[in-house]
């Protein structure tokens, strides 16, 4: 992982974010505030350039389909686009940490559309080059809550220890707490937690201005 390291500072990351929607922009802004290098990538090159310009702080616009500059590549796209996108990039993702943040909601957001026993993240891992390592993260955080800048827990899952460590270091650099849930098989339950959050928003909480977290007892 490429990094800039100061005395007592966290290790900073080179991040490529594929997608130009709300979550992509919020993550990019938080990443830049954490002194990470950020590249934004979208199918519309002009829009990507506009987003990078609006973000400022050295954000750059990448080229869709070309090898991402970042060591960590975040898939901030609709869930149905994740696997085709990874297949399209192919070997351009070799050696990268690929972070899947998607939630495969059904149209009513009361369930998932992935088959039982699997997840978008696992499907992404099957489509990715062998040397790429997939981590599930950020799917249990609402974008507008992330934008508020408060401390949050980010649940992650992945099979590769170093990939999870790199993702955790990035999460810490943006002021959040990474919580490792286990191997990539746990991604199906994290995606299920996304459905849980939608249910809480509709019923128990009554709004979507909340986050899931872990309270560790003394």
XYZ file of C-alpha atoms in Angstrom:
218
model
C 0.000 0.000 0.000
C 1.430 3.368 -0.953
C 1.438 5.776 1.934
C 2.655 9.024 3.413
C 3.619 8.637 7.021
C 4.447 11.312 9.543
C 5.559 11.004 13.149
C 2.628 9.663 15.149
C 0.361 9.781 12.104
C -1.873 7.119 10.670
C -0.858 5.448 7.430
C -2.659 7.221 4.591
C -3.940 5.492 1.496
C -4.302 5.987 -2.232
C -8.009 5.542 -2.934
C -9.866 5.140 -6.223
C -13.646 5.469 -6.013
C -15.655 4.127 -8.925
C -18.989 5.925 -8.957
C -20.129 9.543 -8.730
C -23.226 9.301 -6.541
C -23.849 10.580 -3.024
C -21.965 7.836 -1.203
C -19.010 8.156 -3.569
C -18.798 11.894 -2.961
C -19.156 11.592 0.812
C -16.475 8.915 0.992
C -14.203 10.974 -1.236
C -14.672 14.059 0.950
C -13.992 12.118 4.153
C -10.967 10.451 2.555
C -9.499 13.786 1.494
C -10.100 15.238 4.955
C -8.100 12.281 6.285
C -5.173 13.244 4.017
C -5.653 10.314 1.646
C -5.026 10.622 -2.093
C -8.338 10.293 -3.947
C -9.200 9.482 -7.551
C -12.840 9.527 -8.671
C -13.919 7.517 -11.700
C -17.183 7.600 -13.644
C -18.470 6.652 -17.064
C -19.021 10.357 -17.781
C -15.499 11.807 -17.903
C -16.706 15.408 -17.768
C -18.848 14.714 -14.712
C -15.955 12.932 -13.007
C -13.755 15.963 -13.650
C -16.442 18.243 -12.231
C -16.754 16.100 -9.101
C -12.979 16.062 -8.606
C -12.871 19.823 -9.055
C -15.668 20.364 -6.554
C -13.938 18.132 -4.012
C -10.649 19.994 -4.368
C -7.761 19.108 -2.027
C -5.894 17.389 -4.842
C -8.674 15.018 -5.904
C -8.168 13.697 -9.423
C -10.448 12.233 -12.067
C -9.538 8.824 -13.481
C -10.509 7.223 -16.761
C -13.276 4.638 -16.766
C -11.937 1.225 -17.733
C -8.280 2.147 -17.213
C -6.254 0.779 -14.320
C -7.267 2.682 -11.167
C -4.446 4.634 -9.538
C -5.437 3.662 -6.007
C -4.240 0.659 -4.053
C -7.758 0.519 -2.599
C -10.600 0.587 -5.141
C -14.059 1.338 -3.747
C -17.089 0.166 -5.720
C -19.630 2.928 -5.054
C -22.075 1.739 -7.707
C -25.522 0.082 -7.732
C -25.293 -3.550 -6.626
C -26.269 -4.851 -10.052
C -23.310 -3.056 -11.626
C -20.620 -4.345 -9.273
C -19.878 -7.727 -10.841
C -20.078 -6.549 -14.492
C -17.813 -3.621 -13.605
C -15.196 -5.839 -11.991
C -15.336 -8.196 -14.962
C -14.876 -5.232 -17.308
C -11.812 -3.981 -15.423
C -10.333 -7.470 -15.311
C -6.565 -7.500 -14.805
C -6.567 -3.738 -14.215
C -7.610 -4.676 -10.661
C -4.771 -7.151 -10.155
C -3.107 -6.638 -6.787
C -5.756 -4.159 -5.635
C -7.917 -4.202 -2.531
C -11.475 -4.007 -3.886
C -13.995 -2.659 -1.375
C -17.629 -3.501 -2.092
C -20.033 -1.109 -0.333
C -23.225 -2.202 -2.091
C -26.541 -3.384 -0.668
C -28.473 -5.790 -2.925
C -31.944 -4.665 -1.832
C -35.070 -5.937 -3.509
C -37.417 -3.193 -4.827
C -39.103 -2.743 -1.431
C -35.822 -2.949 0.535
C -37.314 -5.722 2.655
C -34.879 -8.387 1.464
C -31.920 -9.065 -0.793
C -31.853 -10.264 -4.385
C -28.739 -12.415 -4.038
C -29.212 -16.197 -3.712
C -29.188 -17.738 -0.243
C -25.699 -18.380 1.066
C -23.931 -15.773 -1.033
C -23.452 -12.009 -1.337
C -22.517 -9.361 -3.861
C -19.056 -9.248 -2.288
C -18.528 -12.979 -2.836
C -19.720 -12.661 -6.429
C -17.323 -9.737 -6.918
C -14.484 -11.873 -5.546
C -15.261 -14.595 -8.075
C -15.148 -12.052 -10.916
C -11.982 -10.302 -9.737
C -8.408 -11.314 -10.644
C -6.901 -13.886 -8.304
C -4.410 -11.369 -6.929
C -7.151 -8.863 -6.035
C -8.658 -9.107 -2.548
C -12.266 -8.154 -1.858
C -13.440 -6.562 1.381
C -17.032 -5.767 2.292
C -17.346 -2.438 4.108
C -19.474 0.704 4.543
C -22.754 -0.936 3.523
C -24.099 -0.526 7.072
C -23.525 3.242 7.082
C -26.017 5.680 5.576
C -24.315 8.219 3.329
C -25.996 11.239 4.916
C -24.949 10.017 8.386
C -21.378 9.527 7.182
C -21.429 13.089 5.864
C -22.192 14.439 9.349
C -18.635 13.680 10.403
C -19.441 11.939 13.661
C -17.559 8.814 14.816
C -19.108 5.606 13.489
C -18.411 1.884 13.445
C -17.719 0.375 10.020
C -18.216 -3.396 9.835
C -15.875 -5.204 7.444
C -15.475 -8.753 6.140
C -12.812 -10.324 3.960
C -10.629 -13.383 3.431
C -7.244 -11.651 3.198
C -5.703 -10.384 6.441
C -3.565 -7.693 4.783
C -6.462 -6.437 2.662
C -8.571 -6.044 5.781
C -5.681 -4.313 7.554
C -5.311 -1.846 4.670
C -9.055 -1.188 4.662
C -9.064 -0.771 8.442
C -6.193 1.736 8.243
C -8.155 3.758 5.695
C -11.277 3.650 7.872
C -9.284 4.882 10.867
C -7.762 7.677 8.767
C -11.249 9.132 8.199
C -12.093 9.080 11.903
C -14.136 5.885 11.999
C -13.727 2.589 13.871
C -13.285 -0.600 11.788
C -14.964 -3.677 13.254
C -13.829 -6.976 11.698
C -16.675 -9.490 11.384
C -14.651 -12.341 9.871
C -14.132 -13.820 6.434
C -15.933 -12.852 3.246
C -18.769 -15.307 3.931
C -19.879 -12.836 6.591
C -20.672 -10.350 3.817
C -24.067 -12.012 3.312
C -24.954 -11.116 6.898
C -23.627 -7.586 6.509
C -25.855 -7.201 3.464
C -28.694 -8.570 5.587
C -27.844 -5.916 8.179
C -28.476 -3.348 5.474
C -32.039 -4.687 5.218
C -32.293 -4.544 9.026
C -31.342 -0.872 8.945
C -34.067 -0.126 6.413
C -36.598 -1.861 8.663
C -35.401 0.089 11.692
C -35.666 3.303 9.746
C -39.245 2.556 8.747
C -40.429 1.214 12.091
C -38.373 1.151 15.304
C -36.399 4.381 14.813
C -38.792 6.151 12.498
C -36.079 7.883 10.476
C -32.726 7.122 8.877
C -30.571 9.414 10.969
C -28.898 6.606 12.927
C -26.038 4.128 12.727
C -25.241 0.640 13.944
C -22.403 0.282 16.408
C -20.767 -1.866 19.062
C -20.747 -0.927 22.744
C -17.905 -2.758 24.460
C -18.610 -3.346 28.161
C -15.824 -2.889 30.703
